Amino acid sequence: MGKVHAPFSKAVVPRRRRGRWLTHGVPSVLAGVVGLSSFLTLGVSSLVGGAGLLAPLLAGLGIAAVVGGGSALLLRNRGPGPVRLGRSAVEIPAATRTMLEKVVKDSRQQRRRLQRMQRRARGSAISQILHHAETLLMRIDALLGSAAIQSRRASDPDVMLLEGMADRYVPDLVDALENTVGFLAPTTTEEARERAIENLHSIDEQLSVLAVSIDRLENDIIAGVTRSLDVHSEFLRARFPEPSSDPFIDR
């Protein structure tokens, strides 16, 4: 059965992205320091032995490339893994699978847009809205991995809700955000900046409205799981009575 995560679980909250200094600066510094040290060490040995500096230079460059590339790979920002519909244990109707695959693709595209905007974002207000939008998309992805969603028809209102969010509602808000952030620059007139700030508040409020719908859907699925567990528990009690109720054990 698919797992539905809590709204603020680490599985559905975007990871805190590392800064450019950590992902680019640290590997560059390490590569330079290690490469230069290697060149100096090998170069002195080569000169003492009467050889040239070409071999130590090439060796230093190679070591710098390995160290820089390896550290950059380790420190890179890793995105959450994509939803795998094929791993579900339930039988997904063909039309539902087609729709969910489209939702997965749309969600992935929007998250890439948000990540590009996060690298260029200036100001905590914009970063917070981008965080809210990415969290919303990750919660949609978590729901797509739920057996309760995958077993429904494509015409199911909840499936269509998720499709509408990933295909229309969130992209429209991201478009509005892209068209707004440029008017927050210091060179923009005060009136235009005030209007841009109002737009940011409106975008954030609409993301909150979408999040409420996700809350409702998650709660419905969890309630369904709870009802199934209650029914199963009652069946077990009827089929396998507790030992204390057995009169032969009490003797």
Tab-separated table of C-alpha atoms in Angstrom:
chain	number	residue	atom	x	y	z
A	1	MET	CA	0.000	0.000	0.000
A	2	GLY	CA	1.309	3.455	-0.831
A	3	LYS	CA	2.559	5.642	2.010
A	4	VAL	CA	1.092	9.048	2.736
A	5	HIS	CA	3.580	11.307	4.480
A	6	ALA	CA	2.799	13.947	7.061
A	7	PRO	CA	2.673	17.503	5.618
A	8	PHE	CA	5.971	18.483	7.267
A	9	SER	CA	7.756	15.156	6.908
A	10	LYS	CA	11.314	15.320	5.579
A	11	ALA	CA	10.108	13.154	2.695
A	12	VAL	CA	7.838	15.888	1.347
A	13	VAL	CA	9.594	19.055	2.528
A	14	PRO	CA	12.266	20.316	0.120
A	15	ARG	CA	15.764	19.827	1.355
A	16	ARG	CA	17.622	22.943	2.328
A	17	ARG	CA	19.707	23.715	-0.719
A	18	ARG	CA	23.431	24.281	-0.241
A	19	GLY	CA	24.809	27.696	-1.155
A	20	ARG	CA	26.902	28.393	-4.229
A	21	TRP	CA	30.031	28.805	-2.090
A	22	LEU	CA	29.691	25.242	-0.789
A	23	THR	CA	28.763	23.619	-4.115
A	24	HIS	CA	31.201	25.575	-6.311
A	25	GLY	CA	33.642	27.512	-4.125
A	26	VAL	CA	34.816	24.699	-1.847
A	27	PRO	CA	35.566	22.247	-4.713
A	28	SER	CA	37.455	24.996	-6.582
A	29	VAL	CA	39.553	25.902	-3.537
A	30	LEU	CA	40.292	22.253	-2.751
A	31	ALA	CA	41.274	21.581	-6.354
A	32	GLY	CA	43.579	24.619	-6.405
A	33	VAL	CA	45.259	23.895	-3.071
A	34	VAL	CA	45.771	20.170	-3.671
A	35	GLY	CA	46.824	20.679	-7.287
A	36	LEU	CA	49.343	23.402	-6.410
A	37	SER	CA	50.735	21.366	-3.500
A	38	SER	CA	51.136	18.333	-5.726
A	39	PHE	CA	52.840	20.395	-8.432
A	40	LEU	CA	55.292	21.947	-5.940
A	41	THR	CA	56.117	18.606	-4.323
A	42	LEU	CA	56.557	16.758	-7.598
A	43	GLY	CA	58.276	19.726	-9.218
A	44	VAL	CA	60.973	19.965	-6.551
A	45	SER	CA	61.609	16.241	-6.797
A	46	SER	CA	61.760	16.477	-10.575
A	47	LEU	CA	64.231	19.366	-10.536
A	48	VAL	CA	66.466	17.558	-8.030
A	49	GLY	CA	66.446	14.576	-10.333
A	50	GLY	CA	67.320	16.747	-13.316
A	51	ALA	CA	63.990	16.377	-15.134
A	52	GLY	CA	61.655	19.104	-16.378
A	53	LEU	CA	58.460	20.579	-14.903
A	54	LEU	CA	56.055	19.387	-17.584
A	55	ALA	CA	55.326	16.018	-15.970
A	56	PRO	CA	54.725	17.523	-12.468
A	57	LEU	CA	52.477	20.195	-14.026
A	58	LEU	CA	50.331	17.611	-15.811
A	59	ALA	CA	50.193	15.469	-12.676
A	60	GLY	CA	49.132	18.472	-10.572
A	61	LEU	CA	46.400	19.362	-13.045
A	62	GLY	CA	45.146	15.770	-13.053
A	63	ILE	CA	45.064	15.568	-9.264
A	64	ALA	CA	43.286	18.944	-9.082
A	65	ALA	CA	40.661	17.757	-11.568
A	66	VAL	CA	40.026	14.546	-9.608
A	67	VAL	CA	39.808	16.317	-6.238
A	68	GLY	CA	37.662	19.159	-7.564
A	69	GLY	CA	35.331	16.891	-9.492
A	70	GLY	CA	34.944	14.435	-6.621
A	71	SER	CA	34.195	17.094	-4.014
A	72	ALA	CA	31.762	18.861	-6.367
A	73	LEU	CA	29.946	15.545	-6.878
A	74	LEU	CA	29.711	14.948	-3.127
A	75	LEU	CA	28.567	18.508	-2.326
A	76	ARG	CA	26.076	18.909	-5.155
A	77	ASN	CA	22.426	19.660	-4.429
A	78	ARG	CA	20.470	16.440	-4.763
A	79	GLY	CA	16.840	16.600	-5.768
A	80	PRO	CA	14.201	14.150	-4.511
A	81	GLY	CA	13.792	11.002	-6.568
A	82	PRO	CA	10.951	10.912	-9.097
A	83	VAL	CA	7.737	9.033	-8.435
A	84	ARG	CA	7.863	5.456	-9.767
A	85	LEU	CA	4.389	4.385	-10.784
A	86	GLY	CA	5.651	1.035	-12.000
A	87	ARG	CA	6.629	-0.042	-8.478
A	88	SER	CA	3.087	0.047	-7.157
A	89	ALA	CA	1.593	-3.194	-5.866
A	90	VAL	CA	-1.901	-2.214	-7.053
A	91	GLU	CA	-3.326	-2.527	-10.540
A	92	ILE	CA	-3.444	0.957	-12.035
A	93	PRO	CA	-6.183	1.536	-14.633
A	94	ALA	CA	-4.686	2.415	-18.025
A	95	ALA	CA	-6.311	5.855	-18.213
A	96	THR	CA	-5.249	6.620	-14.646
A	97	ARG	CA	-1.671	5.579	-15.349
A	98	THR	CA	-1.556	7.884	-18.383
A	99	MET	CA	-2.871	10.804	-16.343
A	100	LEU	CA	-0.576	10.172	-13.372
A	101	GLU	CA	2.463	9.898	-15.630
A	102	LYS	CA	1.522	13.278	-17.086
A	103	VAL	CA	1.173	14.723	-13.567
A	104	VAL	CA	4.611	13.355	-12.640
A	105	LYS	CA	6.129	14.966	-15.744
A	106	ASP	CA	4.410	18.313	-15.117
A	107	SER	CA	5.438	18.305	-11.460
A	108	ARG	CA	9.065	17.571	-12.346
A	109	GLN	CA	9.140	20.416	-14.884
A	110	GLN	CA	7.708	22.916	-12.400
A	111	ARG	CA	10.147	21.887	-9.700
A	112	ARG	CA	13.035	22.452	-12.087
A	113	ARG	CA	11.682	25.940	-12.789
A	114	LEU	CA	11.422	26.642	-9.080
A	115	GLN	CA	14.964	25.410	-8.447
A	116	ARG	CA	16.312	27.710	-11.189
A	117	MET	CA	14.424	30.612	-9.622
A	118	GLN	CA	15.781	29.729	-6.178
A	119	ARG	CA	19.341	30.087	-7.456
A	120	ARG	CA	18.519	33.620	-8.634
A	121	ALA	CA	16.145	34.576	-5.810
A	122	ARG	CA	16.894	37.731	-3.838
A	123	GLY	CA	15.024	38.277	-0.611
A	124	SER	CA	13.458	36.057	2.027
A	125	ALA	CA	9.890	36.718	0.846
A	126	ILE	CA	10.546	35.288	-2.622
A	127	SER	CA	12.523	32.338	-1.230
A	128	GLN	CA	9.672	31.513	1.143
A	129	ILE	CA	7.091	31.503	-1.657
A	130	LEU	CA	9.340	29.302	-3.792
A	131	HIS	CA	9.708	26.959	-0.828
A	132	HIS	CA	5.922	26.783	-0.416
A	133	ALA	CA	5.422	26.011	-4.113
A	134	GLU	CA	8.069	23.282	-4.155
A	135	THR	CA	6.669	21.734	-0.968
A	136	LEU	CA	3.221	21.647	-2.562
A	137	LEU	CA	4.563	19.812	-5.614
A	138	MET	CA	6.418	17.315	-3.432
A	139	ARG	CA	3.220	16.586	-1.495
A	140	ILE	CA	1.456	15.999	-4.818
A	141	ASP	CA	4.212	13.548	-5.772
A	142	ALA	CA	3.811	11.752	-2.425
A	143	LEU	CA	0.092	11.341	-3.077
A	144	LEU	CA	0.778	9.983	-6.561
A	145	GLY	CA	2.716	7.151	-4.944
A	146	SER	CA	-0.267	6.185	-2.805
A	147	ALA	CA	-2.164	3.034	-3.732
A	148	ALA	CA	-5.365	4.821	-2.742
A	149	ILE	CA	-4.841	7.289	-5.610
A	150	GLN	CA	-3.361	4.846	-8.132
A	151	SER	CA	-6.328	2.490	-7.847
A	152	ARG	CA	-8.880	5.172	-8.801
A	153	ARG	CA	-10.265	6.049	-12.216
A	154	ALA	CA	-8.901	8.968	-14.196
A	155	SER	CA	-12.270	10.710	-13.811
A	156	ASP	CA	-12.043	10.573	-10.014
A	157	PRO	CA	-12.320	14.128	-8.581
A	158	ASP	CA	-9.179	13.745	-6.458
A	159	VAL	CA	-7.103	12.484	-9.383
A	160	MET	CA	-8.361	15.359	-11.529
A	161	LEU	CA	-7.560	17.766	-8.670
A	162	LEU	CA	-3.937	16.635	-8.572
A	163	GLU	CA	-3.716	16.844	-12.368
A	164	GLY	CA	-5.139	20.378	-12.336
A	165	MET	CA	-2.696	21.524	-9.658
A	166	ALA	CA	0.402	20.218	-11.424
A	167	ASP	CA	-0.721	21.149	-14.954
A	168	ARG	CA	-2.483	24.503	-14.470
A	169	TYR	CA	-2.756	26.037	-11.018
A	170	VAL	CA	0.857	25.824	-9.820
A	171	PRO	CA	2.359	26.678	-13.265
A	172	ASP	CA	0.108	29.754	-13.468
A	173	LEU	CA	1.301	30.914	-10.051
A	174	VAL	CA	4.932	30.263	-10.983
A	175	ASP	CA	4.421	32.309	-14.166
A	176	ALA	CA	2.975	35.143	-12.090
A	177	LEU	CA	5.917	34.917	-9.706
A	178	GLU	CA	8.434	35.118	-12.562
A	179	ASN	CA	6.627	38.159	-13.960
A	180	THR	CA	6.583	39.842	-10.552
A	181	VAL	CA	10.084	39.446	-9.120
A	182	GLY	CA	11.618	41.755	-11.706
A	183	PHE	CA	9.641	44.686	-10.306
A	184	LEU	CA	11.194	44.352	-6.850
A	185	ALA	CA	14.487	45.897	-7.959
A	186	PRO	CA	15.588	49.170	-6.287
A	187	THR	CA	15.328	50.975	-9.630
A	188	THR	CA	11.604	50.245	-9.899
A	189	THR	CA	9.171	52.992	-8.953
A	190	GLU	CA	7.666	52.824	-5.473
A	191	GLU	CA	4.158	52.306	-6.852
A	192	ALA	CA	5.270	49.381	-9.016
A	193	ARG	CA	7.124	47.798	-6.113
A	194	GLU	CA	4.077	48.056	-3.848
A	195	ARG	CA	1.943	46.406	-6.504
A	196	ALA	CA	4.562	43.672	-6.923
A	197	ILE	CA	4.563	43.031	-3.168
A	198	GLU	CA	0.759	42.755	-3.237
A	199	ASN	CA	1.092	40.207	-6.040
A	200	LEU	CA	3.528	38.176	-3.940
A	201	HIS	CA	1.047	38.072	-1.057
A	202	SER	CA	-1.701	36.989	-3.455
A	203	ILE	CA	0.463	34.201	-4.905
A	204	ASP	CA	1.325	32.937	-1.429
A	205	GLU	CA	-2.339	32.998	-0.365
A	206	GLN	CA	-3.360	30.982	-3.419
A	207	LEU	CA	-0.636	28.427	-2.719
A	208	SER	CA	-2.064	28.139	0.804
A	209	VAL	CA	-5.530	27.475	-0.654
A	210	LEU	CA	-4.091	24.647	-2.760
A	211	ALA	CA	-2.283	23.294	0.305
A	212	VAL	CA	-5.604	23.100	2.180
A	213	SER	CA	-6.971	20.851	-0.591
A	214	ILE	CA	-3.902	18.625	-0.256
A	215	ASP	CA	-4.479	18.506	3.525
A	216	ARG	CA	-8.048	17.346	2.945
A	217	LEU	CA	-6.992	14.658	0.483
A	218	GLU	CA	-4.263	13.348	2.788
A	219	ASN	CA	-6.682	13.248	5.717
A	220	ASP	CA	-9.275	11.372	3.627
A	221	ILE	CA	-6.716	8.737	2.641
A	222	ILE	CA	-5.468	8.342	6.209
A	223	ALA	CA	-9.079	8.071	7.439
A	224	GLY	CA	-9.675	5.313	4.874
A	225	VAL	CA	-6.621	3.437	6.136
A	226	THR	CA	-7.874	3.830	9.710
A	227	ARG	CA	-11.292	2.427	8.802
A	228	SER	CA	-9.680	-0.560	7.085
A	229	LEU	CA	-7.543	-1.228	10.164
A	230	ASP	CA	-10.595	-1.034	12.435
A	231	VAL	CA	-12.478	-3.546	10.284
A	232	HIS	CA	-9.440	-5.817	10.219
A	233	SER	CA	-9.039	-5.523	13.977
A	234	GLU	CA	-12.664	-6.491	14.577
A	235	PHE	CA	-12.267	-9.493	12.274
A	236	LEU	CA	-9.203	-10.656	14.203
A	237	ARG	CA	-11.004	-10.308	17.527
A	238	ALA	CA	-13.922	-12.375	16.213
A	239	ARG	CA	-11.713	-14.980	14.535
A	240	PHE	CA	-8.997	-15.232	17.198
A	241	PRO	CA	-10.447	-14.577	20.660
A	242	GLU	CA	-8.067	-13.409	23.350
A	243	PRO	CA	-6.648	-16.160	25.612
A	244	SER	CA	-8.255	-14.631	28.695
A	245	SER	CA	-11.702	-15.300	27.201
A	246	ASP	CA	-10.986	-19.002	26.807
A	247	PRO	CA	-12.579	-20.828	29.783
A	248	PHE	CA	-10.110	-23.739	29.519
A	249	ILE	CA	-7.148	-21.382	30.048
A	250	ASP	CA	-8.739	-19.819	33.124
A	251	ARG	CA	-8.898	-23.238	34.883
